[in-house]
Amino acid sequence: MSLLNVDAALQILLEQARAAEGLETVTVALADAENRVLAEPLLAQFAMPPWANSSMDGYAVRSSEVRAGHALPVSQKIFAGHSPEPLAQGTCARIFTGAPLPEGADAVEMQENTAELGDGTVRFSQVVPKDKFVRPKGQEAMPGDEILPAGIRLGPIELAMAASLGCASVTVRRQLRVAVVSTGDELVEPGQPLALGQIYNSNRTLLMQCLKRLNCSVVDMGILPDDAQLTRERLAAMRDVDLLISSGGVSVGEADYLGQVIREEGELDFWKLALKPGKPFTLGRYQGVPVIGLPGNPTSSLVTFLLLARPYILTRMGVAEPLAQSFTVPVNFAITTAGVRREFIRVALVEGRAEKMGHQCSGILRNATQAHGLLELPEHSTCAVGDSLRFWPFSSLLN
Ligand code: AMP
Ligand code: MG
């Protein structure tokens, strides 16, 4: 069986995600909308700001009336949140940041360039050009402008923007319900004693936490023992999920029952990815529910989840741009192995250069805790110190 290129695998996953039925929309209060996916574009309903206002504490003037070294009487005081009278001819108005400009005024001078003379007048040290320190009406947006497009994830900045548009709630997609299952007789949950041959289940925590960060609703299906009948029963009891993600049990080993049981009730494609870590990967359907099977080795699970499952999930969630951000960085180590599999190396950024973190075996998770992200070494390539390679930061991949 030939190896499947990572880009081709991603394309298949994204196509399937796009073809899946879109998630229903729900309207939620802004306070509950963090990390939800916006379902409809958000438009400005009014000009922002709705009126010209001052960007400084100072004096609002008719610019043509100001002469250097000359004083004007102060005819009113305008605080933010208060509405002004029209500016009387030949006067200025005390004004504070954010306060509306009075009708007739066309500029503001900051107070540092003025002197209060104590007789109710203020002297200007210089002329004031028209529009100085004025935020014009509609500077940020005009009515009907699209401010936020559909398909973005709402973070603190987008939610603050929605608030400034006056929205108390937003229309978003409902959460994607994802079931997580770990497979293997060797797995034990933390807190239990370990017998010979057993290991603690780390993929369950990894996958559940990654999914929570994506704001999925996670269904914990625990550990499936390596037993066909038990696997059959546990999968049959699964209800109301949009996706099943498994780890382990999908290679070609004798004890890999999950694939067998999924095939009985659906279909399963088994891929050998041209990817390191993370060669075995499955994509299928169990009783109509899409299934993604990740390899069991902890770093293989991590890398295949982040590079393949994550963009699939985000696309199912309605996110328009599901790929994480990446950029190129110089590398401070050499790689001479020209592999047929694309490699993702756990690296830290030190002074902007990628440094390899420890032993890169796929069973080792520890060095990923010290890494800042994954460095992509393309198939059949080598790299020398100082070469630039693509870097995928965990801050973006785990976001
Ligand atoms: P498998 O794909 O089931 O053959 O598993 C490959 C390797 O990953 C084996 O060494 C397993 O013990 C290990 N493994 C599988 N599932 C997990 C898990 N949930 N947590 C930690 N290691 C696992
Ligand atoms: Mg196994």
Coordinates of C-alpha atoms and ligand atoms in Angstrom, one line a residue:
M1 CA 0.0 0.0 0.0
S2 CA 1.5 3.3 -1.0
L3 CA 1.7 6.2 1.5
L4 CA -0.9 9.0 1.3
N5 CA 0.5 12.5 1.1
V6 CA -0.5 14.7 4.0
D7 CA -1.9 17.5 1.8
A8 CA -4.1 14.9 -0.1
A9 CA -5.3 13.5 3.2
L10 CA -6.2 17.0 4.4
Q11 CA -8.1 17.8 1.2
I12 CA -10.2 14.6 1.5
L13 CA -11.0 15.5 5.2
L14 CA -11.9 19.1 4.3
E15 CA -14.1 18.0 1.4
Q16 CA -16.0 15.5 3.7
A17 CA -16.4 18.2 6.4
R18 CA -17.7 20.7 3.8
A19 CA -20.2 18.1 2.5
A20 CA -21.5 17.4 6.0
E21 CA -24.8 19.1 7.0
G22 CA -24.1 22.5 8.6
L23 CA -24.8 22.8 12.3
E24 CA -28.0 24.6 13.3
T25 CA -27.7 28.2 14.4
V26 CA -28.5 29.5 17.9
T27 CA -28.7 32.9 19.4
V28 CA -26.6 33.4 22.5
A29 CA -25.8 36.3 24.8
L30 CA -22.4 38.0 24.2
A31 CA -21.2 36.7 27.6
D32 CA -21.8 33.1 26.4
A33 CA -20.4 33.5 22.9
E34 CA -16.7 33.2 23.6
N35 CA -15.1 30.8 21.1
R36 CA -18.4 30.2 19.2
V37 CA -18.5 30.4 15.4
L38 CA -20.4 33.4 14.0
A39 CA -23.2 32.1 11.7
E40 CA -24.2 35.4 10.0
P41 CA -22.1 38.4 9.1
L42 CA -22.4 41.3 11.6
L43 CA -23.2 44.6 10.0
A44 CA -23.0 48.1 11.4
Q45 CA -26.5 49.5 12.0
F46 CA -25.3 53.1 12.5
A47 CA -22.2 55.3 11.8
M48 CA -19.4 54.6 14.3
P49 CA -18.7 57.0 15.9
P50 CA -22.3 58.3 15.5
W51 CA -21.0 61.9 15.8
A52 CA -17.7 63.8 15.5
N53 CA -16.0 63.8 18.8
S54 CA -12.8 65.0 20.5
S55 CA -9.7 62.7 20.8
M56 CA -8.1 64.9 23.4
D57 CA -8.9 66.9 26.6
G58 CA -8.7 70.5 25.4
Y59 CA -10.7 73.2 23.7
A60 CA -13.1 72.9 20.7
V61 CA -12.8 75.8 18.3
R62 CA -13.6 77.2 14.9
S63 CA -10.1 76.8 13.5
S64 CA -10.4 80.1 11.5
E65 CA -10.9 82.0 14.8
V66 CA -7.7 80.9 16.5
R67 CA -4.6 83.1 16.3
A68 CA -1.3 82.3 17.9
G69 CA -0.9 84.1 21.3
H70 CA -4.5 85.3 21.3
A71 CA -7.3 84.3 23.8
L72 CA -10.9 83.2 23.3
P73 CA -13.6 83.1 26.0
V74 CA -14.8 79.7 27.1
S75 CA -18.5 79.5 26.4
Q76 CA -19.4 75.9 27.6
K77 CA -17.9 72.8 29.2
I78 CA -18.6 69.5 27.3
F79 CA -18.0 66.2 29.2
A80 CA -18.1 62.8 27.5
G81 CA -21.6 61.5 27.5
H82 CA -23.2 65.0 27.5
S83 CA -24.7 66.8 24.6
P84 CA -23.3 70.2 23.7
E85 CA -24.9 73.5 22.7
P86 CA -23.8 75.0 19.3
L87 CA -20.5 76.8 19.7
A88 CA -21.1 80.6 20.0
Q89 CA -19.2 82.8 17.5
G90 CA -15.8 84.0 18.7
T91 CA -15.6 81.5 21.7
C92 CA -14.2 78.1 22.4
A93 CA -15.6 75.2 24.4
R94 CA -13.8 73.2 27.1
I95 CA -14.0 69.6 25.9
F96 CA -13.0 66.2 27.1
T97 CA -11.9 63.0 25.3
G98 CA -14.9 61.3 23.6
A99 CA -17.3 64.2 24.1
P100 CA -19.3 65.3 21.0
L101 CA -18.0 68.3 19.0
P102 CA -20.4 71.2 19.3
E103 CA -22.1 72.3 16.1
G104 CA -19.9 75.0 14.4
A105 CA -16.6 73.6 15.8
D106 CA -14.2 72.0 13.4
A107 CA -11.0 71.3 15.5
V108 CA -9.8 70.7 19.0
E109 CA -6.6 72.0 20.6
M110 CA -5.1 70.0 23.4
Q111 CA -4.9 71.7 26.7
E112 CA -1.1 71.4 26.8
N113 CA -1.0 74.0 24.0
T114 CA -3.2 76.5 25.8
A115 CA -3.1 78.6 29.0
E116 CA -6.1 79.5 31.2
L117 CA -5.9 83.2 31.9
G118 CA -8.1 83.1 35.0
D119 CA -10.7 85.5 33.5
G120 CA -12.7 82.9 31.7
T121 CA -10.6 83.0 28.6
V122 CA -8.0 80.7 27.2
R123 CA -4.9 81.6 25.2
F124 CA -3.8 79.5 22.3
S125 CA 0.0 79.2 21.7
Q126 CA -0.4 78.3 18.0
V127 CA -2.9 78.3 15.2
V128 CA -5.1 75.2 15.0
P129 CA -5.6 73.4 11.7
K130 CA -9.1 72.3 10.7
D131 CA -9.9 68.7 11.8
K132 CA -7.1 68.6 14.4
F133 CA -7.9 66.0 17.2
V134 CA -11.3 65.4 15.7
R135 CA -12.6 61.8 15.2
P136 CA -15.1 62.3 12.4
K137 CA -18.5 60.7 12.3
G138 CA -18.3 57.2 10.7
Q139 CA -14.5 57.0 11.1
E140 CA -14.7 53.3 12.1
A141 CA -17.7 52.2 10.1
M142 CA -20.7 53.4 8.1
P143 CA -24.2 51.9 8.3
G144 CA -24.3 48.6 6.4
D145 CA -20.6 47.9 6.5
E146 CA -19.7 44.3 7.2
I147 CA -17.8 44.4 10.4
L148 CA -17.4 40.6 11.1
P149 CA -17.8 37.9 8.4
A150 CA -19.7 34.7 9.1
G151 CA -17.4 31.7 9.9
I152 CA -15.0 33.4 12.3
R153 CA -14.4 32.2 15.8
L154 CA -15.5 34.8 18.4
G155 CA -12.7 35.8 20.8
P156 CA -12.5 38.7 23.2
I157 CA -11.7 41.2 20.4
E158 CA -14.6 40.2 18.1
L159 CA -17.0 40.1 21.1
A160 CA -15.9 43.6 22.1
M161 CA -16.5 44.7 18.5
A162 CA -20.0 43.2 18.6
A163 CA -20.6 45.0 21.9
S164 CA -19.5 48.3 20.3
L165 CA -22.0 47.7 17.5
G166 CA -24.7 47.4 20.2
C167 CA -25.3 43.7 19.9
A168 CA -26.4 42.1 23.1
S169 CA -26.5 38.6 21.5
V170 CA -25.0 37.0 18.4
T171 CA -26.2 34.2 16.1
V172 CA -23.7 31.3 16.2
R173 CA -23.5 27.6 15.3
R174 CA -24.4 25.1 17.9
Q175 CA -21.5 23.1 19.4
L176 CA -20.2 20.1 17.6
R177 CA -20.7 17.0 19.7
V178 CA -17.6 14.8 19.6
A179 CA -17.2 11.5 21.3
V180 CA -13.7 10.4 22.4
V181 CA -12.6 6.9 22.9
S182 CA -9.3 5.3 23.7
T183 CA -8.5 1.7 22.9
G184 CA -6.2 -0.8 24.4
D185 CA -6.1 -3.4 27.2
E186 CA -2.9 -1.8 28.4
L187 CA -4.6 1.5 29.3
V188 CA -5.4 2.6 32.9
E189 CA -6.8 5.9 34.0
P190 CA -4.6 8.1 36.2
G191 CA -5.3 7.6 39.9
Q192 CA -5.4 3.8 39.5
P193 CA -2.4 1.6 40.3
L194 CA -0.3 0.3 37.3
A195 CA 0.2 -3.5 36.8
L196 CA 3.0 -4.8 34.7
G197 CA 2.4 -4.0 31.1
Q198 CA 0.0 -1.2 31.8
I199 CA 0.3 2.5 31.0
Y200 CA -1.7 5.5 31.8
N201 CA -4.2 6.8 29.3
S202 CA -2.8 10.1 28.1
N203 CA -4.6 10.4 24.8
R204 CA -8.0 10.8 26.4
T205 CA -6.9 13.9 28.3
L206 CA -5.0 15.2 25.2
L207 CA -8.0 14.9 22.9
M208 CA -10.7 16.0 25.3
Q209 CA -8.7 19.1 26.2
C210 CA -8.0 19.9 22.6
L211 CA -11.7 19.5 21.8
K212 CA -12.7 21.7 24.7
R213 CA -10.4 24.4 23.4
L214 CA -12.2 24.2 20.1
N215 CA -15.5 24.6 22.1
C216 CA -16.8 21.2 21.1
S217 CA -19.2 19.5 23.4
V218 CA -17.2 16.4 24.4
V219 CA -18.6 13.0 25.2
D220 CA -16.1 10.8 27.1
M221 CA -16.5 7.2 26.0
G222 CA -13.6 6.0 28.2
I223 CA -11.4 3.1 27.3
L224 CA -12.4 0.3 24.9
P225 CA -10.7 -3.0 25.8
D226 CA -9.2 -5.0 23.0
D227 CA -12.3 -7.2 22.6
A228 CA -14.6 -7.3 19.6
Q229 CA -17.8 -7.9 21.5
L230 CA -17.3 -5.2 24.1
T231 CA -16.3 -2.8 21.4
R232 CA -19.5 -3.6 19.5
E233 CA -21.6 -3.0 22.6
R234 CA -19.9 0.2 23.6
L235 CA -20.2 1.7 20.1
A236 CA -23.8 0.6 19.8
A237 CA -24.6 2.6 23.0
M238 CA -23.2 5.8 21.5
R239 CA -26.0 8.5 21.1
D240 CA -26.3 12.0 19.7
V241 CA -22.8 12.6 18.4
D242 CA -21.6 14.4 15.3
L243 CA -18.2 12.8 15.3
L244 CA -16.3 9.9 16.9
I245 CA -12.6 10.3 17.5
S246 CA -10.6 7.2 18.6
S247 CA -7.0 6.7 19.4
G248 CA -5.1 3.5 18.9
G249 CA -6.5 0.2 17.8
V250 CA -6.5 1.1 14.1
S251 CA -3.2 -0.2 12.9
V252 CA -2.7 -3.6 11.5
G253 CA -2.1 -5.4 14.8
E254 CA -4.1 -8.5 15.8
A255 CA -5.8 -6.7 18.7
D256 CA -7.1 -3.8 16.6
Y257 CA -10.8 -4.5 16.9
L258 CA -12.2 -1.0 16.5
G259 CA -11.7 -1.0 12.8
Q260 CA -13.3 -4.4 12.4
V261 CA -16.4 -3.3 14.4
I262 CA -16.8 0.0 12.5
R263 CA -16.7 -1.9 9.2
E264 CA -19.6 -4.2 10.4
E265 CA -21.8 -1.1 10.8
G266 CA -20.4 1.2 8.2
E267 CA -17.2 1.8 6.4
L268 CA -13.6 2.6 7.1
D269 CA -10.7 3.8 5.0
F270 CA -7.3 2.9 6.4
W271 CA -4.6 5.3 5.4
K272 CA -0.9 5.0 5.7
L273 CA 0.1 8.6 5.8
A274 CA 3.4 10.0 4.5
L275 CA 3.7 11.6 7.9
K276 CA 6.1 11.3 10.8
P277 CA 5.0 10.9 13.5
G278 CA 1.6 9.5 12.7
K279 CA 1.5 7.0 9.9
P280 CA -1.7 5.0 10.6
F281 CA -4.9 7.0 10.3
T282 CA -8.5 6.0 9.5
L283 CA -11.5 7.8 8.3
G284 CA -14.9 6.2 8.3
R285 CA -18.5 6.1 9.3
Y286 CA -20.2 4.1 12.0
Q287 CA -24.0 4.0 11.7
G288 CA -23.8 7.3 9.8
V289 CA -21.6 9.0 12.3
P290 CA -18.2 10.1 10.9
V291 CA -15.2 8.5 12.6
I292 CA -11.6 9.7 12.7
G293 CA -9.2 7.1 14.0
L294 CA -5.9 8.5 15.2
P295 CA -2.8 6.4 15.9
G296 CA -2.2 5.4 19.5
N297 CA 1.3 6.7 20.1
P298 CA 0.9 10.0 22.1
T299 CA 2.8 12.2 19.7
S300 CA 1.3 10.6 16.7
S301 CA -2.1 11.3 18.2
L302 CA -1.1 14.9 18.9
V303 CA 0.3 15.6 15.4
T304 CA -2.5 13.9 13.5
F305 CA -5.1 15.6 15.6
L306 CA -3.6 19.0 15.1
L307 CA -2.7 18.7 11.4
L308 CA -5.7 16.8 10.2
A309 CA -8.5 16.3 12.7
R310 CA -8.5 19.9 13.9
P311 CA -9.1 21.5 10.4
Y312 CA -11.8 18.9 9.8
I313 CA -13.5 19.7 13.0
L314 CA -13.3 23.5 12.5
T315 CA -14.8 23.1 9.1
R316 CA -17.6 21.0 10.5
M317 CA -18.1 23.8 13.1
G318 CA -18.6 26.3 10.2
V319 CA -15.2 28.0 10.5
A320 CA -14.2 29.5 7.1
E321 CA -10.4 29.4 7.6
P322 CA -9.6 26.2 9.5
L323 CA -5.9 26.1 9.2
A324 CA -3.6 27.3 12.0
Q325 CA -1.1 30.1 11.3
S326 CA 2.4 29.1 10.4
F327 CA 5.5 31.0 9.3
T328 CA 9.1 30.1 8.4
V329 CA 12.0 30.3 10.8
P330 CA 15.7 29.6 10.6
V331 CA 16.8 26.3 12.0
N332 CA 19.9 25.8 14.2
F333 CA 20.4 22.1 13.6
A334 CA 21.0 19.9 10.5
I335 CA 18.8 17.1 9.2
T336 CA 20.3 14.8 6.6
T337 CA 17.7 12.1 6.5
A338 CA 15.7 12.4 3.3
G339 CA 12.5 10.6 4.1
V340 CA 9.5 9.7 2.1
R341 CA 7.3 10.9 5.0
R342 CA 6.9 14.5 5.9
E343 CA 8.3 15.1 9.3
F344 CA 7.0 17.3 12.1
I345 CA 9.7 17.9 14.6
R346 CA 9.0 19.2 18.1
V347 CA 11.1 22.4 18.4
A348 CA 11.5 25.4 20.7
L349 CA 12.2 28.9 19.4
V350 CA 15.3 30.3 20.9
E351 CA 16.1 33.9 19.7
G352 CA 13.8 33.2 16.7
R353 CA 15.7 30.0 15.7
A354 CA 14.2 26.5 15.9
E355 CA 16.0 24.2 18.3
K356 CA 15.2 20.5 18.3
M357 CA 13.7 19.2 21.5
G358 CA 15.2 15.8 22.6
H359 CA 14.4 12.4 21.2
Q360 CA 11.7 12.6 18.5
C361 CA 10.3 9.1 19.0
S362 CA 6.5 9.1 18.6
G363 CA 5.9 7.5 22.0
I364 CA 7.5 10.4 23.8
L365 CA 5.3 13.3 24.8
R366 CA 7.7 14.9 27.3
N367 CA 9.6 16.9 24.7
A368 CA 6.4 18.4 23.3
T369 CA 5.9 20.0 26.7
Q370 CA 9.2 21.8 26.2
A371 CA 8.5 22.7 22.5
H372 CA 6.8 25.8 21.2
G373 CA 5.5 24.0 18.1
L374 CA 6.1 21.8 15.1
L375 CA 8.8 22.3 12.5
E376 CA 7.8 20.9 9.1
L377 CA 10.5 19.1 7.1
P378 CA 9.1 18.4 3.6
E379 CA 9.4 14.9 2.1
H380 CA 12.7 14.1 0.5
S381 CA 14.4 17.2 1.9
T382 CA 17.4 17.9 4.1
C383 CA 18.2 21.0 6.0
A384 CA 21.4 22.7 7.1
V385 CA 21.9 25.1 9.9
G386 CA 20.5 28.5 8.9
D387 CA 18.0 27.1 6.4
S388 CA 14.4 28.2 6.9
L389 CA 11.5 25.8 7.4
R390 CA 7.8 26.2 8.2
F391 CA 7.0 26.4 11.9
W392 CA 3.5 25.7 13.3
P393 CA 3.3 27.2 16.8
F394 CA 1.3 25.3 19.4
S395 CA -0.2 28.7 20.4
S396 CA -2.0 28.6 17.1
L397 CA -2.5 24.8 16.7
L398 CA -4.0 24.5 20.2
N399 CA -6.1 27.6 19.9
Ligands
AMP1 P1 -2.0 1.0 18.9 O1 -2.2 1.9 17.8 O2 -3.2 0.6 19.6 O3 -1.2 -0.2 18.5 O4 -1.1 1.8 19.9 C1 0.2 2.3 19.6 C2 1.0 2.6 20.8 O5 0.3 3.7 21.5 C3 1.1 1.6 21.9 O6 2.3 1.6 22.5 C4 0.0 1.9 22.9 O7 0.2 1.4 24.2 C5 0.1 3.4 22.8 N1 -1.2 4.0 23.2 C6 -2.4 3.7 22.6 N2 -3.4 4.4 23.1 C7 -2.9 5.2 24.0 C8 -3.4 6.1 25.0 N3 -4.7 6.4 25.0 N4 -2.6 6.8 25.8 C9 -1.2 6.5 25.8 N5 -0.7 5.6 24.9 C10 -1.5 4.9 24.1
MG2 MG -3.8 -0.9 20.8

